[in-house]
Every structure is written in C-alpha cells, then in structure tokens.
CSV table of C-alpha atoms in Angstrom, one decimal:
chain,number,residue,atom,x,y,z
A,1,MET,CA,-55.4,-39.3,-26.6
A,2,SER,CA,-56.4,-37.5,-22.1
A,3,SER,CA,-55.2,-34.2,-21.3
A,4,TYR,CA,-53.6,-33.1,-18.7
A,5,ASP,CA,-54.9,-30.1,-17.0
A,6,GLY,CA,-53.0,-30.0,-13.7
A,7,PRO,CA,-49.5,-27.2,-13.5
A,8,ARG,CA,-47.6,-28.1,-14.8
A,9,ILE,CA,-44.0,-28.0,-13.4
A,10,GLN,CA,-40.6,-27.8,-16.0
A,11,TYR,CA,-37.9,-29.5,-14.5
A,12,GLY,CA,-34.5,-27.4,-14.1
A,13,ILE,CA,-35.9,-23.9,-14.0
A,14,GLU,CA,-37.4,-23.0,-10.0
A,15,PRO,CA,-38.1,-19.7,-8.6
A,16,LYS,CA,-34.9,-19.4,-6.4
A,17,SER,CA,-37.3,-17.8,-3.8
A,18,TYR,CA,-39.2,-21.5,-4.5
A,19,VAL,CA,-35.4,-22.5,-4.0
A,20,VAL,CA,-35.4,-20.5,-0.5
A,21,ASP,CA,-38.6,-21.6,0.7
A,22,ARG,CA,-38.6,-25.0,0.2
A,23,LEU,CA,-34.8,-25.4,2.5
A,24,LYS,CA,-36.7,-23.5,5.4
A,25,ASP,CA,-39.7,-26.0,5.2
A,26,LEU,CA,-37.6,-29.2,5.2
A,27,LEU,CA,-35.1,-28.7,7.2
A,28,ASP,CA,-37.6,-25.7,9.5
A,29,LYS,CA,-33.7,-23.6,9.9
A,30,ASP,CA,-33.0,-20.0,9.8
A,31,LEU,CA,-30.7,-19.7,6.2
A,32,VAL,CA,-27.8,-17.9,6.5
A,33,ILE,CA,-25.7,-16.4,4.4
A,34,LEU,CA,-21.3,-16.8,4.8
A,35,ASP,CA,-18.9,-14.3,4.2
A,36,HIS,CA,-15.5,-14.6,4.1
A,37,GLY,CA,-15.1,-11.2,6.5
A,38,CYS,CA,-11.2,-10.0,7.7
A,39,TYR,CA,-11.1,-9.3,11.2
A,40,ILE,CA,-9.1,-5.8,11.4
A,41,CYS,CA,-11.2,-4.3,9.3
A,42,GLY,CA,-13.7,-6.0,8.6
A,43,ARG,CA,-13.8,-6.2,4.7
A,44,VAL,CA,-15.7,-9.5,2.6
A,45,PHE,CA,-13.8,-11.3,0.1
A,46,SER,CA,-15.4,-14.2,-1.9
A,47,SER,CA,-13.5,-17.3,-0.6
A,48,ALA,CA,-11.5,-17.9,2.5
A,49,ALA,CA,-8.7,-18.0,1.1
A,50,ALA,CA,-9.0,-14.5,-1.3
A,51,THR,CA,-9.0,-13.3,3.5
A,52,ARG,CA,-5.9,-15.0,4.0
A,53,THR,CA,-3.9,-13.9,1.8
A,54,HIS,CA,-5.3,-10.1,2.3
A,55,ILE,CA,-4.8,-10.1,5.6
A,56,LYS,CA,-0.9,-11.5,4.9
A,57,ASN,CA,-0.7,-8.5,2.1
A,58,VAL,CA,-2.2,-5.8,3.9
A,59,HIS,CA,-2.0,-6.6,7.5
A,60,GLY,CA,1.1,-8.3,7.9
A,61,TYR,CA,-0.5,-11.3,9.7
A,62,ASP,CA,-0.2,-14.7,8.4
A,63,ILE,CA,-3.0,-17.5,9.7
A,64,PRO,CA,-3.7,-20.9,9.5
A,65,GLY,CA,-5.7,-22.3,7.0
A,66,ARG,CA,-9.2,-24.8,6.5
A,67,PHE,CA,-8.8,-28.5,6.4
A,68,ASN,CA,-8.8,-29.5,2.5
A,69,GLY,CA,-11.4,-32.5,2.1
A,70,VAL,CA,-13.8,-31.1,4.8
A,71,LYS,CA,-17.1,-29.9,4.1
A,72,ARG,CA,-18.7,-27.5,7.0
A,73,PRO,CA,-20.5,-29.6,9.6
A,74,LEU,CA,-24.3,-29.8,9.6
A,75,ASN,CA,-25.8,-27.6,12.4
A,76,LYS,CA,-29.2,-27.9,14.5
A,77,ASN,CA,-30.0,-24.0,13.9
A,78,TYR,CA,-29.2,-23.2,10.8
A,79,ASN,CA,-28.6,-23.7,6.8
A,80,TYR,CA,-25.9,-22.2,5.4
A,81,SER,CA,-25.3,-20.8,1.8
A,82,THR,CA,-22.2,-18.9,-0.1
A,83,ARG,CA,-24.2,-16.1,-2.0
A,84,ILE,CA,-27.4,-17.6,-2.9
A,85,GLU,CA,-28.4,-14.7,-5.9
A,86,THR,CA,-31.7,-14.2,-3.3
A,87,ASP,CA,-32.8,-11.2,-0.7
A,88,GLU,CA,-34.5,-14.2,1.4
A,89,TYR,CA,-31.8,-15.2,3.9
A,90,ASP,CA,-32.9,-15.1,7.4
A,91,GLU,CA,-29.3,-13.6,8.9
A,92,ALA,CA,-25.3,-12.8,7.5
A,93,HIS,CA,-22.7,-14.0,8.7
A,94,TYR,CA,-18.6,-14.0,9.4
A,95,ALA,CA,-17.4,-17.3,8.3
A,96,CYS,CA,-13.5,-18.0,10.0
A,97,PRO,CA,-10.7,-18.6,7.1
A,98,SER,CA,-9.4,-20.9,9.8
A,99,CYS,CA,-12.5,-22.7,10.6
A,100,TRP,CA,-16.1,-23.0,10.5
A,101,PHE,CA,-16.7,-20.4,13.3
A,102,HIS,CA,-18.6,-17.8,12.2
A,103,CYS,CA,-21.2,-14.6,14.1
A,104,PRO,CA,-23.2,-12.4,12.8
A,105,MET,CA,-21.5,-9.5,10.9
A,106,ASP,CA,-22.6,-6.3,13.3
A,107,GLU,CA,-19.9,-7.9,15.7
A,108,LEU,CA,-16.4,-7.6,14.7
A,109,ALA,CA,-14.9,-7.1,17.7
A,110,VAL,CA,-16.7,-11.0,18.2
A,111,PHE,CA,-15.0,-12.4,15.4
A,112,HIS,CA,-11.5,-10.7,15.9
A,113,ASP,CA,-11.2,-11.6,19.6
A,114,HIS,CA,-12.0,-15.5,18.1
A,115,THR,CA,-9.5,-15.4,15.7
A,116,ILE,CA,-6.9,-14.1,18.1
A,117,LYS,CA,-7.6,-16.2,21.1
A,118,GLN,CA,-7.6,-19.1,18.6
A,119,HIS,CA,-5.6,-18.4,15.5
A,120,SER,CA,-3.1,-16.7,17.2
A,121,PRO,CA,-1.6,-15.1,14.2
A,122,GLY,CA,1.6,-14.2,13.3
A,123,CYS,CA,3.3,-11.8,12.7
A,124,ILE,CA,5.3,-12.4,8.9
A,125,ILE,CA,6.7,-8.2,7.5
A,126,THR,CA,9.6,-6.7,10.0
A,127,GLY,CA,11.6,-3.3,9.5
A,128,SER,CA,10.5,-0.3,8.5
A,129,GLY,CA,9.3,1.4,5.9
A,130,ASN,CA,6.9,-1.4,4.7
A,131,LYS,CA,3.1,-0.8,3.5
A,132,HIS,CA,2.1,-2.7,7.2
A,133,ASP,CA,4.0,0.5,9.0
A,134,MET,CA,2.6,2.8,6.6
A,135,ASP,CA,-1.4,1.4,6.5
A,136,MET,CA,-1.7,0.0,10.0
A,137,GLY,CA,0.9,0.7,12.8
A,138,THR,CA,4.0,-1.2,13.7
A,139,SER,CA,2.3,-4.7,14.6
A,140,SER,CA,3.1,-6.4,17.3
A,141,HIS,CA,2.9,-10.6,18.4
A,142,SER,CA,-0.2,-11.1,19.8
A,143,GLY,CA,-1.8,-10.0,15.8
A,144,TYR,CA,-3.6,-6.5,17.4
A,145,PRO,CA,-2.3,-3.4,15.0
A,146,VAL,CA,-0.6,-0.9,17.6
A,147,SER,CA,-3.2,1.7,16.1
A,148,LEU,CA,-6.1,-0.6,16.9
A,149,PRO,CA,-7.2,-0.9,21.0
A,150,ALA,CA,-6.8,-4.2,21.8
A,151,SER,CA,-10.2,-5.5,21.8
A,152,ILE,CA,-12.5,-4.0,19.1
A,153,PRO,CA,-15.8,-2.2,20.3
A,154,ALA,CA,-18.7,-3.5,18.1
A,155,SER,CA,-19.3,0.4,16.5
A,156,ILE,CA,-16.7,0.8,14.1
A,157,PRO,CA,-18.1,-0.1,10.5
A,158,ALA,CA,-16.5,-3.2,9.4
A,159,SER,CA,-16.3,-1.8,5.6
A,160,VAL,CA,-13.7,0.9,6.3
A,161,PRO,CA,-9.7,-0.1,7.0
A,162,HIS,CA,-7.8,1.8,8.4
A,163,SER,CA,-5.2,4.2,6.5
A,164,ARG,CA,-3.2,7.0,7.2
A,165,PRO,CA,-4.2,10.0,5.2
A,166,SER,CA,-3.0,11.0,2.0
A,167,SER,CA,-1.5,14.3,2.9
A,168,LEU,CA,0.7,12.7,5.2
A,169,ARG,CA,2.1,10.5,2.7
A,170,SER,CA,3.1,13.1,0.6
A,171,THR,CA,4.4,16.0,2.2
A,172,SER,CA,8.5,14.3,2.1
A,173,SER,CA,8.0,14.3,-1.4
A,174,ARG,CA,7.3,17.8,-2.3
A,175,SER,CA,9.7,19.7,0.6
A,176,SER,CA,12.4,17.8,-0.6
A,177,SER,CA,12.2,18.1,-4.5
A,178,ARG,CA,11.2,21.8,-3.4
A,179,SER,CA,14.7,22.0,-1.8
A,180,SER,CA,16.2,21.1,-4.6
A,181,SER,CA,14.7,23.0,-7.1
A,182,TYR,CA,15.0,26.0,-5.1
A,183,GLN,CA,17.4,27.9,-2.6
A,184,VAL,CA,16.7,31.2,-0.5
A,185,TYR,CA,19.1,32.5,2.5
A,186,PHE,CA,18.3,35.2,4.6
A,187,SER,CA,20.8,38.0,5.4
A,188,ASN,CA,19.5,40.4,8.1
A,189,GLY,CA,15.8,39.2,8.1
A,190,GLU,CA,15.8,39.8,4.6
A,191,GLU,CA,15.4,37.3,2.0
A,192,GLU,CA,18.3,36.9,-0.8
A,193,VAL,CA,17.8,35.0,-3.5
A,194,PRO,CA,21.6,33.4,-5.0
A,195,SER,CA,22.5,35.0,-8.5
A,196,SER,CA,24.1,33.9,-11.0
A,197,ARG,CA,26.4,36.7,-11.4
A,198,PRO,CA,31.0,35.1,-10.1
A,199,SER,CA,32.0,35.9,-6.5
A,200,SER,CA,34.8,38.6,-5.9
A,201,ARG,CA,36.8,35.4,-5.2
A,202,GLN,CA,35.9,34.9,-8.2
A,203,VAL,CA,37.0,37.2,-10.3
A,204,ARG,CA,40.0,37.6,-8.7
A,205,ILE,CA,41.2,33.4,-9.7
A,206,SER,CA,40.3,34.4,-13.4
A,207,GLU,CA,42.5,37.7,-13.3
A,208,ASP,CA,45.3,35.9,-12.3
A,209,HIS,CA,44.7,33.7,-14.7
A,210,LYS,CA,44.4,35.6,-18.0
A,211,ASP,CA,48.1,37.3,-16.1
A,212,ILE,CA,49.5,34.1,-16.0
A,213,SER,CA,48.5,32.9,-20.4
A,214,SER,CA,49.6,36.6,-21.6
A,215,PRO,CA,53.1,37.6,-21.3
A,216,ASN,CA,54.1,41.2,-20.2
A,217,GLU,CA,56.1,44.0,-22.6
A,218,ASP,CA,59.7,42.8,-21.4
A,219,ASN,CA,58.7,39.2,-22.0
A,220,LYS,CA,57.9,40.3,-25.9
A,221,ASN,CA,61.4,43.1,-26.7
A,222,GLU,CA,63.6,40.1,-25.8
A,223,LEU,CA,61.9,37.4,-27.8
A,224,SER,CA,61.8,40.2,-30.9
A,225,GLN,CA,65.4,40.5,-30.2
A,226,LYS,CA,67.0,36.9,-29.9
A,227,ILE,CA,65.0,36.5,-33.5
A,228,ASP,CA,66.7,39.1,-35.0
A,229,GLU,CA,69.4,38.1,-33.8
A,230,LEU,CA,69.1,34.8,-35.4
A,231,ARG,CA,68.1,36.1,-38.5
A,232,ASN,CA,70.7,38.0,-38.8
A,233,LEU,CA,73.2,34.7,-38.0
A,234,PHE,CA,71.7,33.1,-40.7
A,235,HIS,CA,72.1,35.8,-43.2
A,236,ALA,CA,75.7,35.6,-42.4
A,237,LEU,CA,76.3,31.5,-42.4
A,238,PHE,CA,75.0,31.5,-46.1
A,239,LYS,CA,76.4,34.6,-47.6
C-alpha cells in the first residue's frame, strides 16, 4: 500500500479564523458584524424581533418589521455576519430591525435619525403613570422622548439607558407611610405628640352617661316603699 505524506484535512472541522480569512479572500470584502440595536438607548439584542419588542415595551413606540421570507441583499463592499464566535472582523454595525440599513455602532445619532425619518415610530402608550412616563418622559408624536434632544449627539454612550433616579421614585411611598404611622402637632412653636388620655369633652360625656345609668337616692326610696306596699297586700290576700 502506498503512503500519503501530505497535509491531512479533517473535513467538517476548520479553525474559525481560517473561515473568516477565507471569506475575506474569496469575496474581497470587509467582514461586518451586525448587532440589532435600539435606536433610542443603543442596547443590543440577539434579533430584530427582540429589538422591536424592547422598543415597544420599554420606550412605548411601535416600529414596523421586515418582510418575511426576504433575505438581506448582497453588498459589494461588505460581507455580513451575525456574531460569529471570533474576534476576526473589520467593523461592528447597528442593524436596523425594520429594514436592511446599517451603520457603525459609534454613530447612534445616524441610526436614530434613520429610524425616525424612514419608519416613523408611532407612540402606543397613552395616559400617565405608566412605565414609559416614569423612565423616559412623556412621548411625542414623532417617536422622540422629550427627555432626549431631537438629534442625539454621537457622544452619548450606546449602552446606558436613560431612567429616573430610584430616590425620586421612593420618596412618595416613604412620606405616605411615615405620615400614616406617626402624627406630630405644633402648638406655640413647640412639638406636641398626641396623647392617649381622653380629652375633657370625653370625660364630661362619660360622666353624663354614668349619671343616666345609675339611679339616685330618691328613686331608691320610692321603689322600696312600693315593694313594701305590694308585700303587705299579698299578706292580706292570703291570710
């Protein structure tokens, strides 16, 4: 039998770095990692559907989805990848969850303006006291939170969501519980704590009730006389 001294290739197992290099060599394109991001706060999600759900539930805006069954078109400059487990890539881009637009992840303002102009997010939360009003401020018809400017500067950190401090949310609950459990009155500039002793009006009312319920001496004498008369009458009848 003849022996083979050349390199042995085990089919199905290839280093990921080799796969990336081969894609770049064959297509002569930059490899771009696509991340599905939120156009308001910049958070990254695993899919376009998860991004739309986040925007709807957290920020209160509804944006359209992509057409089902349509694949991302080829690009003459980029080869796309959705998070290959390797660090060998040229750029990381925000991928729009409503169309095939993408831009570098350090350009959140560009991504934000694209979503506003092309997809016109609609406000789906109305009224007050909901999570959107607490965390993001009252929404406007154009899909901008009032707490953010009309054009987001590129220096805003993409991974930090905007929210109210927790101390402001807990102040009202603390004050209500404190007022219901302890009351303080001020008289002549001095602090007075309400006492458990009855007031003078309560004492007077209780004394009046006591006088009504207890008979006086005249009533006692009159009752005893009537009882004696009845006793004498019974003795006279049964002799």
